[in-house]
Short mmCIF file of C-alpha atoms and ligand atoms in Angstrom, two decimals:
data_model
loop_
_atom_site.label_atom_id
_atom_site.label_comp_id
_atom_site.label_asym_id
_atom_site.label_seq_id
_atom_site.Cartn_x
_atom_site.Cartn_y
_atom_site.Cartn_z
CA UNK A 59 0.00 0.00 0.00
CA UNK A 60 1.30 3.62 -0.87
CA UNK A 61 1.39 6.40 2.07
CA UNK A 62 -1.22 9.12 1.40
CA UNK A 63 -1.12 12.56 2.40
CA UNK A 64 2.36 13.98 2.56
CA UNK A 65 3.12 15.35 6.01
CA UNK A 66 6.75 15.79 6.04
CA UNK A 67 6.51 19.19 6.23
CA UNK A 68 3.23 19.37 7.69
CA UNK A 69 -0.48 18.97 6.21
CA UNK A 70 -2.59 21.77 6.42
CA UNK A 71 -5.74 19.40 7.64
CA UNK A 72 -4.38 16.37 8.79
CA UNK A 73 -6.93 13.40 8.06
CA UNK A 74 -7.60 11.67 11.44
CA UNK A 75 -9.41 8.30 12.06
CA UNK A 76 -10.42 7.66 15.20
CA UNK A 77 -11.02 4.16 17.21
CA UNK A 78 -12.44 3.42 20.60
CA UNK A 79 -14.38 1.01 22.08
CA UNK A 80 -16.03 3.13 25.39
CA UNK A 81 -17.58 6.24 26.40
CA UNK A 82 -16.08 8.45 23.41
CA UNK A 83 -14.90 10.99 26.29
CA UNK A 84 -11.28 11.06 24.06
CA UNK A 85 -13.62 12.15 20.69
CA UNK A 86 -15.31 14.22 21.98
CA UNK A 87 -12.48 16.24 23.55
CA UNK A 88 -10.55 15.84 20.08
CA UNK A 89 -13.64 17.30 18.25
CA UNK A 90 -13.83 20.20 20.71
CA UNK A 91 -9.80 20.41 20.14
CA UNK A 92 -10.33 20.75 16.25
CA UNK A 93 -13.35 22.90 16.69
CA UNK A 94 -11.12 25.25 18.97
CA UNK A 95 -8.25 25.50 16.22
CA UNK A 96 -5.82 24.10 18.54
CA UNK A 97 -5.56 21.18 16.06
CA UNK A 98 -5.26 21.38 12.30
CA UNK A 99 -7.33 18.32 11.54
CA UNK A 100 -10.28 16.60 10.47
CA UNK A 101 -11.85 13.46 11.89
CA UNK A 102 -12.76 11.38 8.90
CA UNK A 103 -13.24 8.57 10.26
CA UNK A 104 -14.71 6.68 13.41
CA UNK A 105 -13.99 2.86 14.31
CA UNK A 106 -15.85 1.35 17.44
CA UNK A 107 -14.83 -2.10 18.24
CA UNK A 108 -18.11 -2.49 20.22
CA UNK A 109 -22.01 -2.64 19.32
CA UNK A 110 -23.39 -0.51 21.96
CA UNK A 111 -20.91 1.67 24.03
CA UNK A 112 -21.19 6.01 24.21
CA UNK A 113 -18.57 6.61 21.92
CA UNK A 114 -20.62 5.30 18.58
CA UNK A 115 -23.61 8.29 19.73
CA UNK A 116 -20.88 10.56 20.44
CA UNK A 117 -19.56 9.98 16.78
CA UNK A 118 -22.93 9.73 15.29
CA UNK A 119 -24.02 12.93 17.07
CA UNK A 120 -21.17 15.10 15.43
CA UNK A 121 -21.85 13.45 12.41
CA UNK A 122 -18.90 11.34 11.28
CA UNK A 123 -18.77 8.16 9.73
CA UNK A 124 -18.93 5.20 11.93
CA UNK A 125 -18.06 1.69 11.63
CA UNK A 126 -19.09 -0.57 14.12
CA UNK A 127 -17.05 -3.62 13.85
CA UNK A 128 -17.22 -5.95 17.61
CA UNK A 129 -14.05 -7.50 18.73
CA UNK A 130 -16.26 -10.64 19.46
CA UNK A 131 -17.14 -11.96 15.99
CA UNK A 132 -13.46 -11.62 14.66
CA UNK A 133 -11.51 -14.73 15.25
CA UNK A 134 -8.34 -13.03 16.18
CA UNK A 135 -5.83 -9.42 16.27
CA UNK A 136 -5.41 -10.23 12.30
CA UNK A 137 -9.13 -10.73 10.70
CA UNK A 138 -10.03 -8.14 13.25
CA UNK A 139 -7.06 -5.42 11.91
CA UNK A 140 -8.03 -6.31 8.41
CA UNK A 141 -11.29 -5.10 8.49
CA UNK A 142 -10.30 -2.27 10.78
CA UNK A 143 -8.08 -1.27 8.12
CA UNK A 144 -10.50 -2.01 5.10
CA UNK A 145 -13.18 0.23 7.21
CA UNK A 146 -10.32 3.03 6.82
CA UNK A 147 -9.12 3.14 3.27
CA UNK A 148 -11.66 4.52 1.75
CA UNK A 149 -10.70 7.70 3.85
CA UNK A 150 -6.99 8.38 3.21
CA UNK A 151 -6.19 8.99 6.39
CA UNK A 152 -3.00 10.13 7.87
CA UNK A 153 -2.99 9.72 11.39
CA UNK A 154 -4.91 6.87 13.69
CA UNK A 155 -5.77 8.29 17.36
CA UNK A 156 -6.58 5.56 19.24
CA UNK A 157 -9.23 6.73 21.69
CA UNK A 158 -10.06 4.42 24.62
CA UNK A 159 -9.49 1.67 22.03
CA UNK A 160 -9.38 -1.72 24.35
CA UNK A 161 -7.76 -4.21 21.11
CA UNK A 162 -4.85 -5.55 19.56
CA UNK A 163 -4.22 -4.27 16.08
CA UNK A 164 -1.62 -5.41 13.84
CA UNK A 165 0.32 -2.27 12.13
CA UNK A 166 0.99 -2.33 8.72
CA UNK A 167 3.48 -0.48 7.04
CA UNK A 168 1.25 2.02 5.60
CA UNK A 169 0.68 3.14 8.91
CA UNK A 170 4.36 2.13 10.93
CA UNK A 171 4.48 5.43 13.39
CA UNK A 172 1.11 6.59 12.23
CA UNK A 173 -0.86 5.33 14.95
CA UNK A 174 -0.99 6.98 18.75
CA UNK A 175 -2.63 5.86 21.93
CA UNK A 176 -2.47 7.64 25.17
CA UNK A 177 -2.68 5.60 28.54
CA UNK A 178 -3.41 6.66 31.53
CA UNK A 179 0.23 5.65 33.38
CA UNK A 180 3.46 7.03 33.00
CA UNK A 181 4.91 4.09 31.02
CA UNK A 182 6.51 2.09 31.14
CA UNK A 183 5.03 1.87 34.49
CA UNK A 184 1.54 0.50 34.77
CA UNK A 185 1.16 -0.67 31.06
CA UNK A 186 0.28 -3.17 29.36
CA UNK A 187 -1.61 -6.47 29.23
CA UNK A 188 -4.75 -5.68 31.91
CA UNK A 189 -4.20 -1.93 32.62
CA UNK A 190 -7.03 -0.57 31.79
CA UNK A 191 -9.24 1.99 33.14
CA UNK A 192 -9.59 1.87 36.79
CA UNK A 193 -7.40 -0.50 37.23
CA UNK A 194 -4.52 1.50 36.08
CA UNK A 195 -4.80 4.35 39.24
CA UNK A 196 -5.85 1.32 41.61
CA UNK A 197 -2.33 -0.06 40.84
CA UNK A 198 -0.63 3.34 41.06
CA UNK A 199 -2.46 4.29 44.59
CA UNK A 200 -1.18 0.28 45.71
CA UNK A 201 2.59 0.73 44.37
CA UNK A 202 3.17 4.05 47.05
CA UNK A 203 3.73 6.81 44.15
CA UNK A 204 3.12 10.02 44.72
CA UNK A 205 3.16 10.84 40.99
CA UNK A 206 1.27 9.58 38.05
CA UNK A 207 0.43 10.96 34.86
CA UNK A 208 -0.41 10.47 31.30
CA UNK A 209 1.68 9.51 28.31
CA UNK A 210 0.68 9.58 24.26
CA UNK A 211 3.02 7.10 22.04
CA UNK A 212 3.09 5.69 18.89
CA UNK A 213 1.54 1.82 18.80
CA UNK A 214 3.51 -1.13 17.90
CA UNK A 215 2.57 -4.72 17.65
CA UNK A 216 2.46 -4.59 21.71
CA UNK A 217 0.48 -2.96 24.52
CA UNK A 218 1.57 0.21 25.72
CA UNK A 219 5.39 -0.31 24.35
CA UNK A 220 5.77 1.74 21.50
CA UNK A 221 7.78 5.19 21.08
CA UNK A 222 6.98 7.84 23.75
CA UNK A 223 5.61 11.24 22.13
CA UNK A 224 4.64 13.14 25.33
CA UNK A 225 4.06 12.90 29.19
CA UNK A 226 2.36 15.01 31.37
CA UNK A 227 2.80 14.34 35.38
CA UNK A 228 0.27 14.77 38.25
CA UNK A 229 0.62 14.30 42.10
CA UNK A 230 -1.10 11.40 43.92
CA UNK A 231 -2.98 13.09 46.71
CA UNK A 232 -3.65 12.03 50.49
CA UNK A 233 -6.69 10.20 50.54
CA UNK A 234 -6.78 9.59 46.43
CA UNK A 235 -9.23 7.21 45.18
CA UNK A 236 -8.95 5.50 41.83
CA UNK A 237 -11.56 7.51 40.54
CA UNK A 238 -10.39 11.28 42.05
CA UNK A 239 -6.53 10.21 40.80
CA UNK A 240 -8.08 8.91 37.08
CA UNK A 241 -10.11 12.76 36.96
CA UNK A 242 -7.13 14.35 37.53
CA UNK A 243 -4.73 12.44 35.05
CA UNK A 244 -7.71 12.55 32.33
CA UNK A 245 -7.75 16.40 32.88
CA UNK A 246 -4.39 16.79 31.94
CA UNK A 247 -5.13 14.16 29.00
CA UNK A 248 -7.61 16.62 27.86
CA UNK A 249 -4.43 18.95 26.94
CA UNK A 250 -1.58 16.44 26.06
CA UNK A 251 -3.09 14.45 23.03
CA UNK A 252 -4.46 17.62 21.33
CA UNK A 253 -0.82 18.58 22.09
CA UNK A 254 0.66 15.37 20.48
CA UNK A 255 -1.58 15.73 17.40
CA UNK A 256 -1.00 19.22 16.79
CA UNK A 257 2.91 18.28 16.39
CA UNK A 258 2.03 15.29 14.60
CA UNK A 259 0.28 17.70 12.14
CA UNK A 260 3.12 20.34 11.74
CA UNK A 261 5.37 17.22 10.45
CA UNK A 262 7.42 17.99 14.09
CA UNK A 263 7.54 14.25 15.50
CA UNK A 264 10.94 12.42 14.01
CA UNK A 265 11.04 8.46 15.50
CA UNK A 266 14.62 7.67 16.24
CA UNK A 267 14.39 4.10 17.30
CA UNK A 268 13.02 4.24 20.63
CA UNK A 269 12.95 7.68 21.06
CA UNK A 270 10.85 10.52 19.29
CA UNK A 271 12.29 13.61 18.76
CA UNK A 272 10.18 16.90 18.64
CA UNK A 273 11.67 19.11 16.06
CA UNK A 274 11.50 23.12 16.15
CA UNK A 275 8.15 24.44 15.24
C1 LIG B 585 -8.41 7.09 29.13
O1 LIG B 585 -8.07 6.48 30.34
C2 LIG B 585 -7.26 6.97 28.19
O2 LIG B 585 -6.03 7.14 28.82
C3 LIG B 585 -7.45 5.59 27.65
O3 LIG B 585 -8.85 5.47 27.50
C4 LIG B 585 -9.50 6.29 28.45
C5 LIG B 585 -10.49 7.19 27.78
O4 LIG B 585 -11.48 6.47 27.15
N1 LIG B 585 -6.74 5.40 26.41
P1 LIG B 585 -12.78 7.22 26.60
O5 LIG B 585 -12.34 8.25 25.63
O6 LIG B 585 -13.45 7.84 27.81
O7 LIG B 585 -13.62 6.14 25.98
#
């Protein structure tokens, strides 16, 4: 497959699709983010990877395209990527935001640093296989730290482990609860993957092996 869109130095719209599988609180931040100029983009694309969650109303209620496409009846991470990616080509899109997106893809080459996620954790810490929502600030509050935060990456074949873009920390209060500790860290969220995009956009990310370098704006 060819690359299209040429973003090495910069798109003026960059062509997002967007995947998630929960309450769409990601979208909907990234719409208000585009809507707000802070990010020059357009989401062309939705993917939900389950039949009835928030996210496909908040997609249908700004009016994108959705494709609903449940985890469940694909056998496994490569039928299931397939038709993720067959749901996307139509749409030549540059950049995949993963949003709250609970599966496995496999990454093609058309899209090798071309896909971000942000989690919840300062990875590597509290990544991976399991940590997912709650369960990412319960482990946090149970380790002792008294910092947390947010990171946005680029995805690779495995959970949580590809190139770090940004981080953003937060303090771990006295008497934090998962859910007060996950408000914060999603707060700053709300700031650091419009952030990530944005830079994304301007052609300012360069992957050097592990490492992503942000380039001069
Ligand atoms: C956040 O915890 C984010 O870090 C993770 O998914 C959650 C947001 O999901 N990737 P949603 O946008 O509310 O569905």
């Amino acid at each position: 497959m060819t690359v299209e869109g040429d973003l090495a130095g910069g798109s003026p719209e960059l062509r997002i699709a967007v995947l998630l599988s929960g309450t769409g609180r990601t979208l909907e931040n990234l719409n208000a983010a585009i809507a707000g100029g802070q990010v020059p983009a357009r989401v062309v694309a939705v993917v939900s990877s389950r039949a009835a969650v928030r996210g496909n109303d908040v997609a249908r209620a700004a009016g994108l395209p959705l494709t609903v496409l449940p985890r469940r009846r694909f056998a496994g991470v490569e039928e299931f990527s397939d038709a993720v990616y067959r749901a996307l080509s139509p749409h030549a899109v540059d950049l995949v935001v993963l949003a709250g997106f609970l599966s496995q893809l496999t990454i093609p080459e058309r899209y090798r640093d071309r896909i971000m996620n942000i989690h919840p954790s300062l990875l590597p810490l509290f990544g991976g296989h399991g940590y997912w929502g709650e369960r990412v600030h319960r482990a946090v509050l149970e380790s002792g730290m008294k910092v947390s935060g947010c990171t946005v990456h680029f995805v690779d074949e495995r959970y949580d482990a590809g190139p770090i873009i940004l981080q953003r920390c937060v303090p771990v209060l006295e008497g934090d609860e998962p859910e007060t500790l996950g408000a914060r860290v999603f707060a700053e969220e709300r700031r650091l993957y419009p952030e990530a995009i944005r830079l994304f956009a301007e052609g300012r990310l360069r992957v050097e092996g592990r490492r992503v370098r942000i380039l001069p704006g």
